[in-house]
Coordinates of C-alpha atoms in Angstrom, one line a residue:
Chain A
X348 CA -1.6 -0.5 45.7
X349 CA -2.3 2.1 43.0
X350 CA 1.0 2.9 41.1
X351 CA 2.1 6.5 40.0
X352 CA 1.4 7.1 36.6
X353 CA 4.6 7.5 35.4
X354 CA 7.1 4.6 35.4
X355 CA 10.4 5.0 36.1
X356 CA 13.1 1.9 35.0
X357 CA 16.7 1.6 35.6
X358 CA 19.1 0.2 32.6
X359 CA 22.8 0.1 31.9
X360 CA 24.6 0.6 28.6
X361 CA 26.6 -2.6 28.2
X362 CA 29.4 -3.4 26.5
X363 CA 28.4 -5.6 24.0
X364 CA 24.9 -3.3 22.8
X365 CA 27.4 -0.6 22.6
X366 CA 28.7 0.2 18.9
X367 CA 32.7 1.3 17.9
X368 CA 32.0 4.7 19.6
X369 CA 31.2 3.2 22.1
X370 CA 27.6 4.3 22.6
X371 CA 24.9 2.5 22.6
X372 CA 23.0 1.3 19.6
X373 CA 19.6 2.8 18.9
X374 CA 18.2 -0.6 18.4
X375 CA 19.2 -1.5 21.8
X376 CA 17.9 1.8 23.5
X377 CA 14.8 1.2 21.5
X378 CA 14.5 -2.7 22.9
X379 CA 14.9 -0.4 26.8
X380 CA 11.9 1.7 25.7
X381 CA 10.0 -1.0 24.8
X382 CA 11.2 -2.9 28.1
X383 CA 9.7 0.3 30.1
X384 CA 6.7 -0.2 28.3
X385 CA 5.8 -3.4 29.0
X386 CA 7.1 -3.2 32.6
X387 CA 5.2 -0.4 33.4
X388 CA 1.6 -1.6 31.7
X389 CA 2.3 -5.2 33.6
X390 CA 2.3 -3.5 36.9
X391 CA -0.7 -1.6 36.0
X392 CA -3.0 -4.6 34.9
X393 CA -2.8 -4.2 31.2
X394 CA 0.7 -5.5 30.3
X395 CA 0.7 -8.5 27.5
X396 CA 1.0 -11.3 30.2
X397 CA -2.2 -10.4 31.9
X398 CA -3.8 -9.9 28.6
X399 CA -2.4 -12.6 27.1
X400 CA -4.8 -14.8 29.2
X401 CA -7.9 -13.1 27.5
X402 CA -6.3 -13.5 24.1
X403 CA -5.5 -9.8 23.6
X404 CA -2.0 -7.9 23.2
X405 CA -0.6 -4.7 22.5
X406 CA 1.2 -4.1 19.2
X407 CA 3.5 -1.4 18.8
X408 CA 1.9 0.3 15.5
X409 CA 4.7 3.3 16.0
X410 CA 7.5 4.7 17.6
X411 CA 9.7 7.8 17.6
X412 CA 12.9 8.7 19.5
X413 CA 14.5 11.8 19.7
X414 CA 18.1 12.6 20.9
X415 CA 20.2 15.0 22.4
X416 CA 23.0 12.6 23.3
X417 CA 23.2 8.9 23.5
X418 CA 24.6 6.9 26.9
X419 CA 27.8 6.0 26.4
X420 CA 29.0 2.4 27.7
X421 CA 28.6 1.5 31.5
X422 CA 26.5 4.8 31.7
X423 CA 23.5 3.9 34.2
X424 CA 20.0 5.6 33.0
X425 CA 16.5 5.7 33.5
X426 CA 13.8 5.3 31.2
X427 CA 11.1 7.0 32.0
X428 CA 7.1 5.9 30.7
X429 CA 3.8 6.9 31.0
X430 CA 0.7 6.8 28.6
X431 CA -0.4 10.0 27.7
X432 CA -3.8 9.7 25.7
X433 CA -6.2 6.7 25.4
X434 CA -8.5 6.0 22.7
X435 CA -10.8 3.4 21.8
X436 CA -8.1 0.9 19.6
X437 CA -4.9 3.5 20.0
X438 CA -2.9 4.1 23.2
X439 CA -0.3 7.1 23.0
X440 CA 2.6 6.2 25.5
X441 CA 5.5 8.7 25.9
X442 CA 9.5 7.9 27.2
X443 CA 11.6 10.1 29.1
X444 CA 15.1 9.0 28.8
X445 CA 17.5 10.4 31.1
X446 CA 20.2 9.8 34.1
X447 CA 20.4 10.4 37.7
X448 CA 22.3 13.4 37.6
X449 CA 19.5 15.3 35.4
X450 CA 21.0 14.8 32.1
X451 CA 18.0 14.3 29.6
X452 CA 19.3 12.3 26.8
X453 CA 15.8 12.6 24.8
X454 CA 12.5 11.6 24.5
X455 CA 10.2 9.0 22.6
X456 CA 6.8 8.7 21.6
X457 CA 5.2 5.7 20.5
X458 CA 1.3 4.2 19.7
X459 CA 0.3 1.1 21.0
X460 CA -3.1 -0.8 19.3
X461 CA -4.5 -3.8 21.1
X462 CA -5.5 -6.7 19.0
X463 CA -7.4 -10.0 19.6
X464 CA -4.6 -12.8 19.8
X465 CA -7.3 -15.0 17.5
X466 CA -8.9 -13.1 15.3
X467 CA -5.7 -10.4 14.7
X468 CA -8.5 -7.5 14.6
X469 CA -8.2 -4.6 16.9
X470 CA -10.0 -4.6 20.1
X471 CA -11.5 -2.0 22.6
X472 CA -8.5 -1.2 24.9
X473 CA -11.0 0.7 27.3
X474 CA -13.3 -2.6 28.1
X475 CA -9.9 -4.2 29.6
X476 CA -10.8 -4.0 33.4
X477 CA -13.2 -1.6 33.1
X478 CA -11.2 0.9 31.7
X479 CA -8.3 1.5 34.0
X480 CA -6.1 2.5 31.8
X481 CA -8.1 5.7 32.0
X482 CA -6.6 6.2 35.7
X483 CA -3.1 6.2 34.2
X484 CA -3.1 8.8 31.7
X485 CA -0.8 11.9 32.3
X486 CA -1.3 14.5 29.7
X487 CA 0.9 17.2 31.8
X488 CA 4.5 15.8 32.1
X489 CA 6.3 17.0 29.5
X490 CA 7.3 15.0 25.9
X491 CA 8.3 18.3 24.1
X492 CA 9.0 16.4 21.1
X493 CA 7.0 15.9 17.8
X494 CA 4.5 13.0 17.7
X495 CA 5.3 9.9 15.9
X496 CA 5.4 10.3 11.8
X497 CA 3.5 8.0 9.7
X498 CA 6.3 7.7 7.6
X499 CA 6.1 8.6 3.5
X500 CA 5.5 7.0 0.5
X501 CA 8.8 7.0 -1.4
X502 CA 9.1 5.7 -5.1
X503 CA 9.6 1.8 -4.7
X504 CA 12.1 1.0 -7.8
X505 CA 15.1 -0.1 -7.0
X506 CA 15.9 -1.9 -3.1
X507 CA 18.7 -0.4 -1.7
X508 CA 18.9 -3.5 0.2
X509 CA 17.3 -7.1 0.7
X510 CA 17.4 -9.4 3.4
X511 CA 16.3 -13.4 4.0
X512 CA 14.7 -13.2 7.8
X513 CA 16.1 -15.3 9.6
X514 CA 15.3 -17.2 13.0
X515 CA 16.8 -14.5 15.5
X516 CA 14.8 -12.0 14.1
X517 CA 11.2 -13.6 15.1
X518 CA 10.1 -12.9 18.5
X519 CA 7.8 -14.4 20.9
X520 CA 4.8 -13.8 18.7
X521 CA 6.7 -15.3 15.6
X522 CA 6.6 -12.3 14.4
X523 CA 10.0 -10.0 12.8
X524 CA 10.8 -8.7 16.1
X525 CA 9.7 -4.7 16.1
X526 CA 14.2 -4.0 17.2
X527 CA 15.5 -6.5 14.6
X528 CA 13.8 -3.8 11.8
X529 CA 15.4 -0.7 13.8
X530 CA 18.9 -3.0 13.8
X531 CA 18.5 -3.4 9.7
X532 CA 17.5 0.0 8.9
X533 CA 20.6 1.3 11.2
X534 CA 22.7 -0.9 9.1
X535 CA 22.1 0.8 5.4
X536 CA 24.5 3.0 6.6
X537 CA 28.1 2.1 7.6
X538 CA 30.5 3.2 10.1
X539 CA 32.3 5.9 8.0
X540 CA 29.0 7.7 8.1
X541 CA 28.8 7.2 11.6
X542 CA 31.6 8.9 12.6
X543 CA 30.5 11.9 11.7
X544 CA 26.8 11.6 12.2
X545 CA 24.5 10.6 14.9
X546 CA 20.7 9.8 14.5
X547 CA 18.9 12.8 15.9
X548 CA 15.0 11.7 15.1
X549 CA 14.2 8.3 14.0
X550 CA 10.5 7.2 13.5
X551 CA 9.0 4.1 12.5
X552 CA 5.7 2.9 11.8
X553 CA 4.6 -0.7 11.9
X554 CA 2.1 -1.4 9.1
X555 CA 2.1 -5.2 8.1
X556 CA 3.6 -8.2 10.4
X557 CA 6.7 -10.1 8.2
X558 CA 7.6 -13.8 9.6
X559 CA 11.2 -15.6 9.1
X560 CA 11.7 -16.5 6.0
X561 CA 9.9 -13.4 4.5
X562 CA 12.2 -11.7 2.0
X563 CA 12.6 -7.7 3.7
X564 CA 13.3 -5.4 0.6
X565 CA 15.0 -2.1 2.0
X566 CA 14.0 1.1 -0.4
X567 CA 15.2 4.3 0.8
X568 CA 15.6 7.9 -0.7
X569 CA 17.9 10.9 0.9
X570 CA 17.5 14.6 0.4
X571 CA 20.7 16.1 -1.1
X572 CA 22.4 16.9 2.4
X573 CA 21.8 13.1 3.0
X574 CA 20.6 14.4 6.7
X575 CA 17.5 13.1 6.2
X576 CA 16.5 10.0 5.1
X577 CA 13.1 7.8 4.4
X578 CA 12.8 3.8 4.0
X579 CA 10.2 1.8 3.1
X580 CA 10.6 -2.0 4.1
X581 CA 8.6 -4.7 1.9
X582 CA 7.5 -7.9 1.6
X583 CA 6.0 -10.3 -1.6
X584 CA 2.4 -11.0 -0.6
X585 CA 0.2 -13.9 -1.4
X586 CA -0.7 -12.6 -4.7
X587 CA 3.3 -12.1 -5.3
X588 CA 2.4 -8.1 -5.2
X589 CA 5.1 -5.7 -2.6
X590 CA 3.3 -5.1 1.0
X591 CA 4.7 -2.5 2.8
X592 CA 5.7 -3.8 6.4
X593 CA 7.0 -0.6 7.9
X594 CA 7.9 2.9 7.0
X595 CA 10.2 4.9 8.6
X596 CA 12.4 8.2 8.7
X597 CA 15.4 9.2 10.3
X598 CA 17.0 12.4 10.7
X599 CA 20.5 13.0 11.2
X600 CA 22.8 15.3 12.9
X601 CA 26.6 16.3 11.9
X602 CA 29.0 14.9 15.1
X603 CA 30.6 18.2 16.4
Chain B
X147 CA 37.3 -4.8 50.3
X148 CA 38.3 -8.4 49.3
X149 CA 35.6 -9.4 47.1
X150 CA 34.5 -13.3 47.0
X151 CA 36.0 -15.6 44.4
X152 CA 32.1 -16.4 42.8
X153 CA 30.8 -13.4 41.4
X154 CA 26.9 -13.6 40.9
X155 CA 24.9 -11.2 38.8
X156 CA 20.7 -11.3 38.6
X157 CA 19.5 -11.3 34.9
X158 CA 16.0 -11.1 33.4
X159 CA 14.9 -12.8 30.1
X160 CA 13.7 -9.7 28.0
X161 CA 10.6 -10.4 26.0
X162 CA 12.7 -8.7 22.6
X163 CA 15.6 -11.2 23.5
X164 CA 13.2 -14.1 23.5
X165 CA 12.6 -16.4 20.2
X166 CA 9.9 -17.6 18.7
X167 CA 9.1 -19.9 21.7
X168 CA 9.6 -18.0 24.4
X169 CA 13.0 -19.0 25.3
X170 CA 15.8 -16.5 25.9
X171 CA 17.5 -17.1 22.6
X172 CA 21.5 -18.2 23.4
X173 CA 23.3 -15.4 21.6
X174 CA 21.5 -13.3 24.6
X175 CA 22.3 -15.8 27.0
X176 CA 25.8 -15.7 25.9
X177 CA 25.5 -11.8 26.1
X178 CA 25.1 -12.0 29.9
X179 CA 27.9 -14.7 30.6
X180 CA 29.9 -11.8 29.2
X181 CA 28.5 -9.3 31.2
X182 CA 28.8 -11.2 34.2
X183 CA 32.1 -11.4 33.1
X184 CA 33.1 -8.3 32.5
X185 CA 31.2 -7.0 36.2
X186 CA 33.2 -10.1 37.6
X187 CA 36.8 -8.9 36.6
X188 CA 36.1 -5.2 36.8
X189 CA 34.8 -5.3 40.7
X190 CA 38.1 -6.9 41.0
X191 CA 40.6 -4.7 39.5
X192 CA 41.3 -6.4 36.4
X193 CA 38.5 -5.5 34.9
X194 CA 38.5 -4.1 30.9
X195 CA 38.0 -0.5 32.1
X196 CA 40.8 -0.6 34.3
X197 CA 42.9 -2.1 31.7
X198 CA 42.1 0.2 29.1
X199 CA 43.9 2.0 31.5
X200 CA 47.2 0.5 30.8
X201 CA 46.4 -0.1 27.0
X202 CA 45.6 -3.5 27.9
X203 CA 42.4 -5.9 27.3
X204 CA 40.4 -9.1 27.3
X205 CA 39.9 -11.0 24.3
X206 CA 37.7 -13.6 24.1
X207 CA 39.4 -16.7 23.0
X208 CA 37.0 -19.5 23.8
X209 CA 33.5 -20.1 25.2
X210 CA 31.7 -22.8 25.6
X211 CA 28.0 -23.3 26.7
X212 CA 26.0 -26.6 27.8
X213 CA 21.9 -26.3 29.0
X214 CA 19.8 -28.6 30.2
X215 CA 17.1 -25.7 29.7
X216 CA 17.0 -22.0 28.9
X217 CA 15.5 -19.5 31.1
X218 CA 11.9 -18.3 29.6
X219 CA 10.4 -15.1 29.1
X220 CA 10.6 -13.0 32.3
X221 CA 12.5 -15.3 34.2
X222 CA 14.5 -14.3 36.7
X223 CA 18.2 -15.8 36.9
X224 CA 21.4 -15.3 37.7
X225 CA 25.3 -16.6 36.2
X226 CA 27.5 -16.9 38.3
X227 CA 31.7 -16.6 37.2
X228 CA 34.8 -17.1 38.7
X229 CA 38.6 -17.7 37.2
X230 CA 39.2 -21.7 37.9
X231 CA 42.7 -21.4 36.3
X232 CA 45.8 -18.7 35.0
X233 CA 48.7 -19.0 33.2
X234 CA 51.1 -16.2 31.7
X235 CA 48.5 -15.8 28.7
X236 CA 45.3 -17.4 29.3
X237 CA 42.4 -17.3 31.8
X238 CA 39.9 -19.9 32.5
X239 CA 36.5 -19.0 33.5
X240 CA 33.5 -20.7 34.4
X241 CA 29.9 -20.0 34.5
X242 CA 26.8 -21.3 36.1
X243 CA 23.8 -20.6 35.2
X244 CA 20.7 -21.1 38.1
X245 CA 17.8 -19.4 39.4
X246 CA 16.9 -18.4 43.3
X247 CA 14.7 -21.6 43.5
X248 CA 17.6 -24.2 43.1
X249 CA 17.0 -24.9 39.3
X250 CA 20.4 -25.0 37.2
X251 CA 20.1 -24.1 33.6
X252 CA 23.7 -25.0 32.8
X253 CA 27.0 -24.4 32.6
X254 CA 29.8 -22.3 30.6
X255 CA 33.3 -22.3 29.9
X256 CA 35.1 -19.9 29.1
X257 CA 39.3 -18.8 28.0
X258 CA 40.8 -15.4 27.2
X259 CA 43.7 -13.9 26.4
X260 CA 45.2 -10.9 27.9
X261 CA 46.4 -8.2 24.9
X262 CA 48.4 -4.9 24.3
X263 CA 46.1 -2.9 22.5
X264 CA 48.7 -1.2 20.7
X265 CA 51.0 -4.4 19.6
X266 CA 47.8 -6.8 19.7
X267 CA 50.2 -9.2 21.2
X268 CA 49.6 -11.1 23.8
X269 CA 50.7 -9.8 26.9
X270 CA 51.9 -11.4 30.8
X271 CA 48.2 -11.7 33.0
X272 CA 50.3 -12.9 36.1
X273 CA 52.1 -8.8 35.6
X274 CA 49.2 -7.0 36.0
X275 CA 48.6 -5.6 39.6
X276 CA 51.1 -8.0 41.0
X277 CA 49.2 -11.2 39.9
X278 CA 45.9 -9.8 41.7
X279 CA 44.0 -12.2 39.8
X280 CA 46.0 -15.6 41.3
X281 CA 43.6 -14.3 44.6
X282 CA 40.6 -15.0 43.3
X283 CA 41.1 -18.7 41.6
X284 CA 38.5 -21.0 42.5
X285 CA 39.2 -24.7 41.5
X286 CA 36.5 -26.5 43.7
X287 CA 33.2 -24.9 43.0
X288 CA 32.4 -27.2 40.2
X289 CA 31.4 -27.0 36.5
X290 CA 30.8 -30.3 35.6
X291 CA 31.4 -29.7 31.6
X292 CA 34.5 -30.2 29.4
X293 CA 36.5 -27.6 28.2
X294 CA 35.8 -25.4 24.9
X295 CA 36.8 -26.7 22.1
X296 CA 39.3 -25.3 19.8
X297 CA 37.1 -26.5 17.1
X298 CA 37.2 -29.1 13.6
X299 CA 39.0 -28.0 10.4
X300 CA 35.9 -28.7 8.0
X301 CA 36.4 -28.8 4.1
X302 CA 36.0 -24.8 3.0
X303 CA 34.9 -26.0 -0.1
X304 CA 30.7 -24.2 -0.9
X305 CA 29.8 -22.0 1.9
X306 CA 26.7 -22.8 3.9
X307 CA 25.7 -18.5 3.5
X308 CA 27.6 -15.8 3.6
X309 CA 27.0 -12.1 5.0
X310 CA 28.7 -8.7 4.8
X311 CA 29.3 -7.2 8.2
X312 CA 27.7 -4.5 9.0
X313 CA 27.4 -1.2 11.3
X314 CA 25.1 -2.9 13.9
X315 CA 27.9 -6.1 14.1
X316 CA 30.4 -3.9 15.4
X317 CA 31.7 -4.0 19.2
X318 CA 33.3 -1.2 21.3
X319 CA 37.1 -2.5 19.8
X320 CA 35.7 -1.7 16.4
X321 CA 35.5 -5.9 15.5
X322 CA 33.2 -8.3 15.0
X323 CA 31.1 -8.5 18.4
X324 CA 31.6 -11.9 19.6
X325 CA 27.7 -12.3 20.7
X326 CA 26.4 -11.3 16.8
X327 CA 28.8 -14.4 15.3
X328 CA 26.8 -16.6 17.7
X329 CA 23.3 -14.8 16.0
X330 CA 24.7 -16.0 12.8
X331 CA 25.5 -18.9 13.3
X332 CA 22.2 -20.1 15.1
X333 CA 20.8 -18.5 12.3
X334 CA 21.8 -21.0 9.9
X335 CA 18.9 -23.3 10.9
X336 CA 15.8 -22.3 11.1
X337 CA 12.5 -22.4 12.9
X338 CA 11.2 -25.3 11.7
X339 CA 14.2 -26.9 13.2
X340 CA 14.1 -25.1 16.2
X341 CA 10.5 -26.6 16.9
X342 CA 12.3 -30.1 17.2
X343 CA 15.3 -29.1 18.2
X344 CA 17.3 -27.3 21.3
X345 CA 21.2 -26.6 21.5
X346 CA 22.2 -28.5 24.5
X347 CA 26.0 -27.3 23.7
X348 CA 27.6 -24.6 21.6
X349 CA 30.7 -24.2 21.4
X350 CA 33.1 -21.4 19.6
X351 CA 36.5 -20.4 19.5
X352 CA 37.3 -17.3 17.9
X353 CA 40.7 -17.1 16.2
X354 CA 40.9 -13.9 14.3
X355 CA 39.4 -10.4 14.0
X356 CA 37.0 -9.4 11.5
X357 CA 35.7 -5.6 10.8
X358 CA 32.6 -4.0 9.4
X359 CA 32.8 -4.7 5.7
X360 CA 34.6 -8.1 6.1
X361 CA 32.5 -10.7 4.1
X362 CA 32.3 -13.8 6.1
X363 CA 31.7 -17.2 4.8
X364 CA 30.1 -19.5 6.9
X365 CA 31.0 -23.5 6.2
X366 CA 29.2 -26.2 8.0
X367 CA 29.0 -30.1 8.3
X368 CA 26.5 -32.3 9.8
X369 CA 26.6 -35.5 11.2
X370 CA 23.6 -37.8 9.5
X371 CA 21.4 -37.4 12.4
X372 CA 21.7 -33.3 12.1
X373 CA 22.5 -33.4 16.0
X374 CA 26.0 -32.6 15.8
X375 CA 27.6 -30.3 13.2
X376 CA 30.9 -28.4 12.7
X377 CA 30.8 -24.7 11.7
X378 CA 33.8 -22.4 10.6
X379 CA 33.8 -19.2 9.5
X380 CA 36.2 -17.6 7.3
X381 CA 37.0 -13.9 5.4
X382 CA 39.1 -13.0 2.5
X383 CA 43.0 -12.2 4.2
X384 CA 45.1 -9.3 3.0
X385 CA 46.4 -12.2 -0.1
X386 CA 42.9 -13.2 -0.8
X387 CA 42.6 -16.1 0.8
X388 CA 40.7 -17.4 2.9
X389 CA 41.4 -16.9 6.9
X390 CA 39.9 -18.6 9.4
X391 CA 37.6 -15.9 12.0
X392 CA 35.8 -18.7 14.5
X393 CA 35.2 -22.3 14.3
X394 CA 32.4 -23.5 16.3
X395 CA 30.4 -27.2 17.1
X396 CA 27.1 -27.5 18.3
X397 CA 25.3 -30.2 19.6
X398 CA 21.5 -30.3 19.6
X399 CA 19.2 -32.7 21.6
X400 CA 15.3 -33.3 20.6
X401 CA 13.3 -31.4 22.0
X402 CA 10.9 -33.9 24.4

């Protein structure tokens, strides 16, 4: 049976993913996108277990959320996912987020590249059964937000913050899971700054996989309003030298 | 409508809530006892919502876990709770933990206290909607564990690590979430151990509150064979010493 092209998945906001406003945590919305994702490629024929048997699987190179509001604890809400562009080694794939009484809480974009499980080198995403991918892409429902930032190049001097990965932050691929990093960035700021901000935009960019044990080093720099904020996470490489493993940027607004 | 005594709630193991081998990692597991909990008391009007209500709520004293096997990656389960025993300040709970196709992952345990959240004294379960709860005690369904246990005092004399709590740690009731002290604590082996190694039981009791910004020390003992160790964690009091927040044991079995 042919699926629609847009996925639509049901989640809760539970208690214990909520934070001390009792919303829920950006890291845990962003593991529901990333859910969506992968529930809505499997049913298609391209998700990671199917291609996990041909040595191939996606990895999330970048993502960007978005928010009007944020569901609050117990709230019921859709995520809603659909790919949007298709390219040789990139896939665009967009996220609705939003609630069965038409609230919109915001909206995500994220790109996908497909690698080779062996050789860790990317692969052609439209010679996966024959290209049907191609019979999934939407390019007219509507992700009216900006597409996903690169990140920036800030000044790496001083680490505003470093970190010993540890065992829970490895996933199935044994790699620092892609939420654990959104969980530790969230976390340079404390909750006396989040009562009276929320995270509006938040963007990050994947560039180098870190494994446990890996020492993260956390640099960041804020414009003078403090609203808006970019980090660049770290790693020693072989030859001792700083690798950048992801950069990201988050804007926020004041709580009214 | 008079619900059933046994509550049971369907759960999926996430791929982002999976480790490095594909196993639903236990802090998540214990996430959805609490859940199942939480859905278990509240479709039965004694629920944390409805005490809120009444500036009343659950605290988590106790839980215990033992697994003859975790649920993998995209398995479907379910847990299933129900109240084996109440007195004036404590609740007994149990858990079972089993898929549609007969297999039994394990079991839980589980006590809480009932609390004013104004005093943060305890406060008479058997009061609240005329002892509603006494309806729904279920001593025969069996959970073929021992109880939790309240834990070893350990000599606090060189912590094992020690972290500052942060934003992301935080639960609804502005504490230490009771799921993220069982992150940290698993995460004091690593996954070199965790290739030989599986918890068959964890248990933790959890004796005071700690808040973003609390510095917790985490002490630890092992038996010689590293299968069985004793874990307290402690923070700095008002005085400067050292209080006791949880003290947990966990037994491991090699992994065959």
């Amino acid at each position: 049976m042919k699926q629609p092209k847009i996925g639509q998945y049901p989640f809760l906001a539970e208690p214990f993913h909520c934070g001390f406003d009792k919303q829920l945590l950006l890291s845990h919305l962003g593991n529901y996108l990333l859910n969506a994702a992968d529930y809505h490629s499997s049913e298609r024929g391209y998700g990671v277990s199917c291609l996990n048997t041909i040595n191939k699987t996606w990895v999330l190179s970048r993502l960007s959320v978005e928010l009007e509001d944020t569901p609050k604890v117990y709230d019921k809400f859709y995520v809603e996912t659909w790919v949007d562009g298709v390219l040789k080694f990139f896939t665009s794939r967009n996220f609705k987020i939003g609630d069965n009484s038409g609230r919109i809480f915001g909206y995500g974009r994220s790109m996908w590249a497909m690698i080779d499980t062996e050789t860790r080198q990317p692969t052609d995403i439209l010679a996966i059964q024959e290209g049907t991918i191609r019979n999934y892409i939407d390019t007219e429902y509507p992700c009216p937000i900006a597409k996903p930032s690169r990140g920036k190049n800030i000044e790496l001097s001083t680490p505003t913050r470093i970190i010993d990965t540890r065992f829970s932050d490895v996933d199935m691929n044994g790699h620092v899971n892609s939420i654990k990093y959104i969980e530790h960035i969230l976390d340079l700021w404390d909750i006396e700054w989040y009562q009276k901000h929320r995270v509006w935009r938040f963007d990050i960019a994947y560039v180098t996989e870190a494994h446990q044990g890996d020492r993260l080093q956390f640099y960041s720099t804020s414009d003078s309003s403090g609203l808006h904020s970019d980090i660049v996470i770290t790693k020693k490489g072989d030859d001792d030298n700083d690798v950048v493993v992801c950069r990201c940027s988050i804007d926020f607004a004041y709580l009214v």
